Backbone as a printed PyTorch tensor [residue, N CA C, xyz], in Angstrom:
tensor([[[ 21.2090, 114.5300,  39.9430],
         [ 20.7780, 115.5380,  39.1940],
         [ 19.3490, 115.1930,  38.7160]],

        [[ 18.5070, 116.2330,  39.0050],
         [ 17.1030, 116.0780,  38.5640],
         [ 16.3920, 114.8280,  39.0800]],

        [[ 16.7440, 114.5480,  40.3690],
         [ 16.1360, 113.3280,  40.9320],
         [ 16.7670, 112.0450,  40.6650]],

        [[ 17.7870, 111.9930,  39.8260],
         [ 18.5000, 110.8420,  39.5410],
         [ 19.9340, 110.8560,  40.2340]],

        [[ 20.3940, 109.6020,  40.5560],
         [ 21.6450, 109.5740,  41.1610],
         [ 22.6760, 108.8850,  40.1810]],

        [[ 23.8430, 109.4460,  40.2380],
         [ 24.9160, 108.9630,  39.4430],
         [ 26.0340, 108.6300,  40.1250]],

        [[ 26.8800, 107.4500,  39.8330],
         [ 27.9900, 107.2060,  40.6210],
         [ 29.1230, 107.4400,  39.6820]],

        [[ 30.1250, 108.2140,  40.1290],
         [ 31.3510, 108.5930,  39.3080],
         [ 32.5620, 108.1650,  40.0730]],

        [[ 33.5950, 108.0710,  39.3590],
         [ 34.9350, 107.7270,  39.9550],
         [ 35.9640, 108.7570,  39.4520]],

        [[ 36.6550, 109.3750,  40.3620],
         [ 37.6580, 110.3780,  40.0260],
         [ 39.0130, 109.6810,  40.2400]],

        [[ 39.8610, 109.7740,  39.3010],
         [ 41.2430, 109.2080,  39.3440],
         [ 42.2390, 110.1860,  38.8800]],

        [[ 43.3700, 110.1580,  39.6380],
         [ 44.4230, 111.1080,  39.2520],
         [ 45.1850, 110.4800,  38.1470]],

        [[ 46.1530, 111.2000,  37.5900],
         [ 46.9720, 110.7550,  36.4730],
         [ 47.7710, 109.4790,  36.8110]],

        [[ 48.3020, 109.3560,  37.9510],
         [ 49.0600, 108.1930,  38.3210],
         [ 48.1780, 106.9870,  38.3670]],

        [[ 46.9580, 107.0490,  38.9180],
         [ 45.9670, 105.9010,  38.9990],
         [ 45.6350, 105.5690,  37.5990]],

        [[ 45.4140, 106.5030,  36.6910],
         [ 45.0490, 106.2470,  35.2900],
         [ 46.1790, 105.4380,  34.5880]],

        [[ 47.4220, 105.8460,  34.7900],
         [ 48.5920, 105.2320,  34.1310],
         [ 48.7100, 103.7370,  34.7090]],

        [[ 48.4970, 103.5340,  36.0240],
         [ 48.7040, 102.2600,  36.5810],
         [ 47.6340, 101.3790,  36.0380]],

        [[ 46.2700, 101.8870,  35.9980],
         [ 45.2200, 101.0630,  35.4730],
         [ 45.4810, 100.6970,  34.0490]],

        [[ 45.8840, 101.6050,  33.1960],
         [ 46.2600, 101.3630,  31.8270],
         [ 47.2750, 100.3550,  31.7520]],

        [[ 48.3760, 100.4100,  32.5050],
         [ 49.4570,  99.4130,  32.3860],
         [ 48.9440,  98.0140,  32.8140]],

        [[ 48.0110,  97.9710,  33.7510],
         [ 47.4680,  96.7490,  34.1410],
         [ 46.4360,  96.1260,  33.1750]],

        [[ 46.1340,  96.9420,  32.1910],
         [ 45.2280,  96.5010,  31.1770],
         [ 43.8110,  96.5620,  31.4510]],

        [[ 43.3980,  97.7790,  31.9770],
         [ 42.0210,  98.0620,  32.2760],
         [ 40.9270,  97.1910,  31.7120]],

        [[ 40.9520,  96.9060,  30.4440],
         [ 39.7350,  96.0930,  29.8240],
         [ 40.2870,  94.7950,  29.3370]],

        [[ 40.7740,  93.9330,  30.1800],
         [ 41.2720,  92.5970,  29.7390],
         [ 40.1260,  91.6110,  29.5650]],

        [[ 40.1320,  90.8660,  28.4590],
         [ 39.1170,  89.7500,  28.4410],
         [ 39.4940,  88.6790,  29.3520]],

        [[ 38.4100,  88.0880,  29.8490],
         [ 38.4000,  87.1040,  30.9350],
         [ 39.0880,  85.8360,  30.4630]],

        [[ 39.0540,  85.4600,  29.2320],
         [ 39.6220,  84.2150,  28.8370],
         [ 41.0800,  84.0200,  28.5030]],

        [[ 41.7390,  85.0760,  27.9410],
         [ 43.1140,  84.8930,  27.4740],
         [ 44.1530,  85.1960,  28.5870]],

        [[ 45.3920,  85.0470,  28.1770],
         [ 46.5260,  85.4100,  28.9360],
         [ 46.7500,  86.8870,  29.0460]],

        [[ 47.1940,  87.3840,  30.0550],
         [ 47.4740,  88.8060,  30.3340],
         [ 48.9150,  88.9750,  30.7780]],

        [[ 49.7190,  89.8830,  30.2020],
         [ 51.0730,  90.1570,  30.6060],
         [ 51.1430,  91.4040,  31.3080]],

        [[ 51.4390,  91.4630,  32.6070],
         [ 51.5290,  92.7280,  33.4470],
         [ 52.9560,  93.3530,  32.9950]],

        [[ 52.8820,  94.5980,  32.7360],
         [ 54.0740,  95.3580,  32.2520],
         [ 54.2800,  96.5140,  33.2190]],

        [[ 55.4910,  96.8310,  33.4090],
         [ 55.8280,  98.0200,  34.2820],
         [ 55.3390,  99.2560,  33.7170]],

        [[ 54.5510, 100.0710,  34.4100],
         [ 54.0630, 101.3570,  33.9470],
         [ 55.0960, 102.3600,  33.9140]],

        [[ 56.2130, 102.1700,  34.6300],
         [ 57.2950, 103.1190,  34.8040],
         [ 58.5470, 102.4150,  35.1450]],

        [[ 59.7820, 103.0460,  34.9300],
         [ 60.9260, 102.2980,  35.4480],
         [ 60.8820, 102.3130,  37.0260]],

        [[ 61.4770, 101.3060,  37.6280],
         [ 61.5690, 101.3330,  39.0710],
         [ 62.2300, 100.0650,  39.5660]],

        [[ 62.0320,  99.8470,  40.8260],
         [ 62.5790,  98.7250,  41.6130],
         [ 61.5570,  97.8270,  42.1200]],

        [[ 61.6050,  96.5070,  41.8630],
         [ 60.6080,  95.5230,  42.3500],
         [ 60.9300,  95.3760,  43.7530]],

        [[ 59.9400,  95.8430,  44.6600],
         [ 60.0720,  95.7140,  46.1050],
         [ 59.7990,  94.3900,  46.5960]],

        [[ 58.5680,  93.8380,  46.0770],
         [ 58.0220,  92.6740,  46.4570],
         [ 57.0700,  91.9300,  45.4640]],

        [[ 57.0280,  90.6270,  45.5640],
         [ 56.1230,  89.9160,  44.6350],
         [ 55.3150,  88.9420,  45.5510]],

        [[ 54.1680,  89.3990,  46.0290],
         [ 53.4330,  88.6400,  47.0190],
         [ 52.5960,  87.4970,  46.4300]],

        [[ 53.0330,  87.0370,  45.2110],
         [ 52.4170,  85.8300,  44.6040],
         [ 53.4770,  84.9540,  44.0930]],

        [[ 53.1240,  83.7200,  43.8360],
         [ 54.0550,  82.7510,  43.3060],
         [ 53.5020,  82.0370,  42.0810]],

        [[ 54.4340,  81.5540,  41.2650],
         [ 54.0080,  80.7730,  40.0400],
         [ 52.9940,  79.6720,  40.3300]],

        [[ 51.9360,  79.6180,  39.5730],
         [ 50.8640,  78.5940,  39.8160],
         [ 49.8490,  78.9330,  40.8710]],

        [[ 49.9950,  80.0680,  41.5750],
         [ 49.0750,  80.4250,  42.5490],
         [ 47.8220,  80.9850,  41.9180]],

        [[ 46.6280,  80.6890,  42.4640],
         [ 45.4390,  81.1980,  42.0130],
         [ 45.2470,  82.5870,  42.4720]],

        [[ 44.8420,  83.5700,  41.6530],
         [ 44.7620,  84.9880,  42.0250],
         [ 43.3610,  85.4200,  41.6900]],

        [[ 43.0020,  86.5180,  42.3930],
         [ 41.6320,  87.1770,  42.1220],
         [ 41.8520,  88.5700,  41.5740]],

        [[ 40.9520,  88.9990,  40.8730],
         [ 40.8560,  90.4020,  40.2260],
         [ 41.1100,  91.3400,  41.4140]],

        [[ 41.9830,  92.1760,  41.1890],
         [ 42.3000,  93.2460,  42.2030],
         [ 43.4260,  92.8980,  43.1920]],

        [[ 43.8310,  91.6210,  43.1800],
         [ 44.9340,  91.2050,  44.0770],
         [ 46.2350,  91.8050,  43.6270]],

        [[ 47.0340,  92.2080,  44.6320],
         [ 48.3500,  92.8420,  44.3100],
         [ 49.2790,  91.6510,  43.7720]],

        [[ 49.8740,  91.9820,  42.6630],
         [ 50.8330,  91.0370,  42.0000],
         [ 52.2130,  91.5180,  42.2550]],

        [[ 52.5870,  92.7570,  42.1390],
         [ 53.9030,  93.2220,  42.3230],
         [ 53.7990,  94.5230,  42.9460]],

        [[ 54.7890,  94.8180,  43.8800],
         [ 54.9730,  96.1400,  44.3630],
         [ 56.1720,  96.8550,  43.7890]],

        [[ 55.9980,  97.9510,  43.1280],
         [ 57.0810,  98.5810,  42.3100],
         [ 57.3440,  99.9460,  42.9350]],

        [[ 58.6130, 100.2850,  43.2590],
         [ 58.9770, 101.5360,  43.8250],
         [ 59.5540, 102.3760,  42.6500]],

        [[ 58.9540, 103.5440,  42.5330],
         [ 59.4000, 104.6080,  41.4990],
         [ 59.2910, 105.9550,  42.1700]],

        [[ 60.3900, 106.6640,  41.9090],
         [ 60.3690, 108.0390,  42.4580],
         [ 60.0640, 108.0780,  44.0750]],

        [[ 60.5560, 107.1780,  44.7470],
         [ 60.3030, 107.0670,  46.1940],
         [ 58.9790, 106.8160,  46.6300]],

        [[ 58.1030, 106.3650,  45.7240],
         [ 56.7140, 105.8770,  45.9340],
         [ 56.5090, 104.4450,  45.5730]],

        [[ 55.7820, 103.7230,  46.5150],
         [ 55.5300, 102.4060,  46.2480],
         [ 54.1450, 102.2410,  45.4940]],

        [[ 54.1200, 101.5850,  44.4320],
         [ 52.9540, 101.3360,  43.5500],
         [ 52.5030,  99.8660,  43.6450]],

        [[ 51.2170,  99.6340,  43.9590],
         [ 50.7860,  98.2310,  43.8550],
         [ 50.2300,  97.9880,  42.4040]],

        [[ 50.7690,  96.9630,  41.8050],
         [ 50.2590,  96.6420,  40.4950],
         [ 49.3520,  95.4540,  40.7810]],

        [[ 48.1070,  95.5840,  40.4100],
         [ 47.0290,  94.6420,  40.6750],
         [ 46.5690,  93.9140,  39.4350]],

        [[ 46.0110,  92.6700,  39.6520],
         [ 45.5510,  91.8040,  38.6660],
         [ 44.1690,  92.3820,  38.1500]],

        [[ 44.0780,  92.4240,  36.7990],
         [ 42.9210,  92.9710,  36.1760],
         [ 41.8230,  91.8530,  36.0180]],

        [[ 42.1630,  90.5800,  36.4310],
         [ 41.1820,  89.5440,  36.2580],
         [ 41.5590,  88.3480,  37.1340]],

        [[ 40.6090,  87.4350,  37.3200],
         [ 40.9150,  86.2880,  37.9990],
         [ 41.7390,  85.3340,  37.1550]],

        [[ 42.5070,  84.5100,  37.7230],
         [ 43.3580,  83.5990,  37.0100],
         [ 44.4040,  82.8830,  37.8010]],

        [[ 45.4520,  82.5400,  37.1750],
         [ 46.6010,  81.8130,  37.7250],
         [ 47.8410,  82.5040,  37.3690]],

        [[ 48.7340,  82.8180,  38.2660],
         [ 50.0390,  83.4180,  38.0560],
         [ 50.8110,  82.4630,  37.2960]],

        [[ 51.0400,  82.6640,  35.9650],
         [ 51.6780,  81.7210,  35.0180],
         [ 53.2100,  81.7770,  35.1200]],

        [[ 53.7610,  82.9420,  34.8050],
         [ 55.2150,  83.0330,  34.7430],
         [ 55.7030,  84.3810,  35.4110]],

        [[ 56.4610,  84.2910,  36.3660],
         [ 57.0530,  85.5280,  37.0030],
         [ 58.4150,  85.7710,  36.3560]],

        [[ 58.6230,  86.9100,  35.7440],
         [ 59.7650,  87.2560,  34.9660],
         [ 60.8560,  88.0330,  35.7230]],

        [[ 60.5000,  88.5320,  36.9040],
         [ 61.3750,  89.3630,  37.6910],
         [ 61.5350,  88.8520,  39.1230]],

        [[ 62.4600,  89.4020,  39.8870],
         [ 62.7270,  89.1190,  41.2240],
         [ 62.7230,  90.3260,  42.0990]],

        [[ 62.4120,  90.1700,  43.3510],
         [ 62.3920,  91.3180,  44.3090],
         [ 63.8260,  91.8500,  44.3690]],

        [[ 64.0000,  93.1350,  44.2610],
         [ 65.2490,  93.8130,  44.2470],
         [ 65.7440,  94.2080,  42.8730]],

        [[ 65.1200,  93.6360,  41.9110],
         [ 65.4970,  93.8630,  40.5130],
         [ 65.0060,  95.2490,  39.9270]],

        [[ 65.8700,  95.9910,  39.2190],
         [ 65.4080,  97.1090,  38.5630],
         [ 64.7060,  96.7390,  37.2430]],

        [[ 63.6840,  97.4800,  36.8830],
         [ 62.9340,  97.1980,  35.6500],
         [ 62.7540,  98.5450,  34.8460]],

        [[ 62.5900,  98.3620,  33.5700],
         [ 62.3560,  99.3940,  32.6740],
         [ 60.8640,  99.6270,  32.4010]],

        [[ 60.4040, 100.7810,  31.9510],
         [ 59.0840, 100.9830,  31.6130],
         [ 58.5980, 100.0000,  30.4830]],

        [[ 57.4770,  99.4840,  30.5800],
         [ 56.8880,  98.5040,  29.6090],
         [ 57.5500,  97.1050,  29.6460]],

        [[ 58.4320,  96.9070,  30.5660],
         [ 58.9940,  95.6120,  30.6740],
         [ 58.0940,  94.5740,  31.2270]],

        [[ 57.9560,  93.4300,  30.6590],
         [ 57.0400,  92.3070,  31.1240],
         [ 57.4970,  91.9090,  32.4640]],

        [[ 56.5170,  91.7580,  33.4610],
         [ 56.8310,  91.4730,  34.8820],
         [ 56.3580,  90.0810,  35.1790]],

        [[ 55.1300,  89.7130,  34.7720],
         [ 54.5380,  88.4400,  34.9540],
         [ 53.3800,  88.3070,  34.0290]],

        [[ 52.8930,  86.9770,  33.9270],
         [ 51.7270,  86.7540,  33.0820],
         [ 50.6960,  86.0040,  33.9670]],

        [[ 49.3850,  86.3290,  33.5930],
         [ 48.2360,  85.7200,  34.2990],
         [ 47.4050,  84.9730,  33.2400]],

        [[ 47.0890,  83.7040,  33.5470],
         [ 46.3060,  83.0250,  32.6450],
         [ 44.9830,  82.6350,  33.1510]]])
């Protein structure tokens, strides 16, 4: 606009809810608890306790309403405690794992 360039990001409602559930603005220093943004079935957990993880890395794949949702880490850290197993059903806002 008027000789200036702007970068924008458009996200749909599903992406917005997933980002909010993952804690969009997490402080780099503290512990973060990933919670289920919706009820569903844990399909896979591609990380293990004690593993070093990077911001944006997939922590859990959750199936809900026949769609697979990748729940990603909002920060660098270490997978501290995994509270669920693959194949387990979870409720909305249930703690899934913590990143320290």
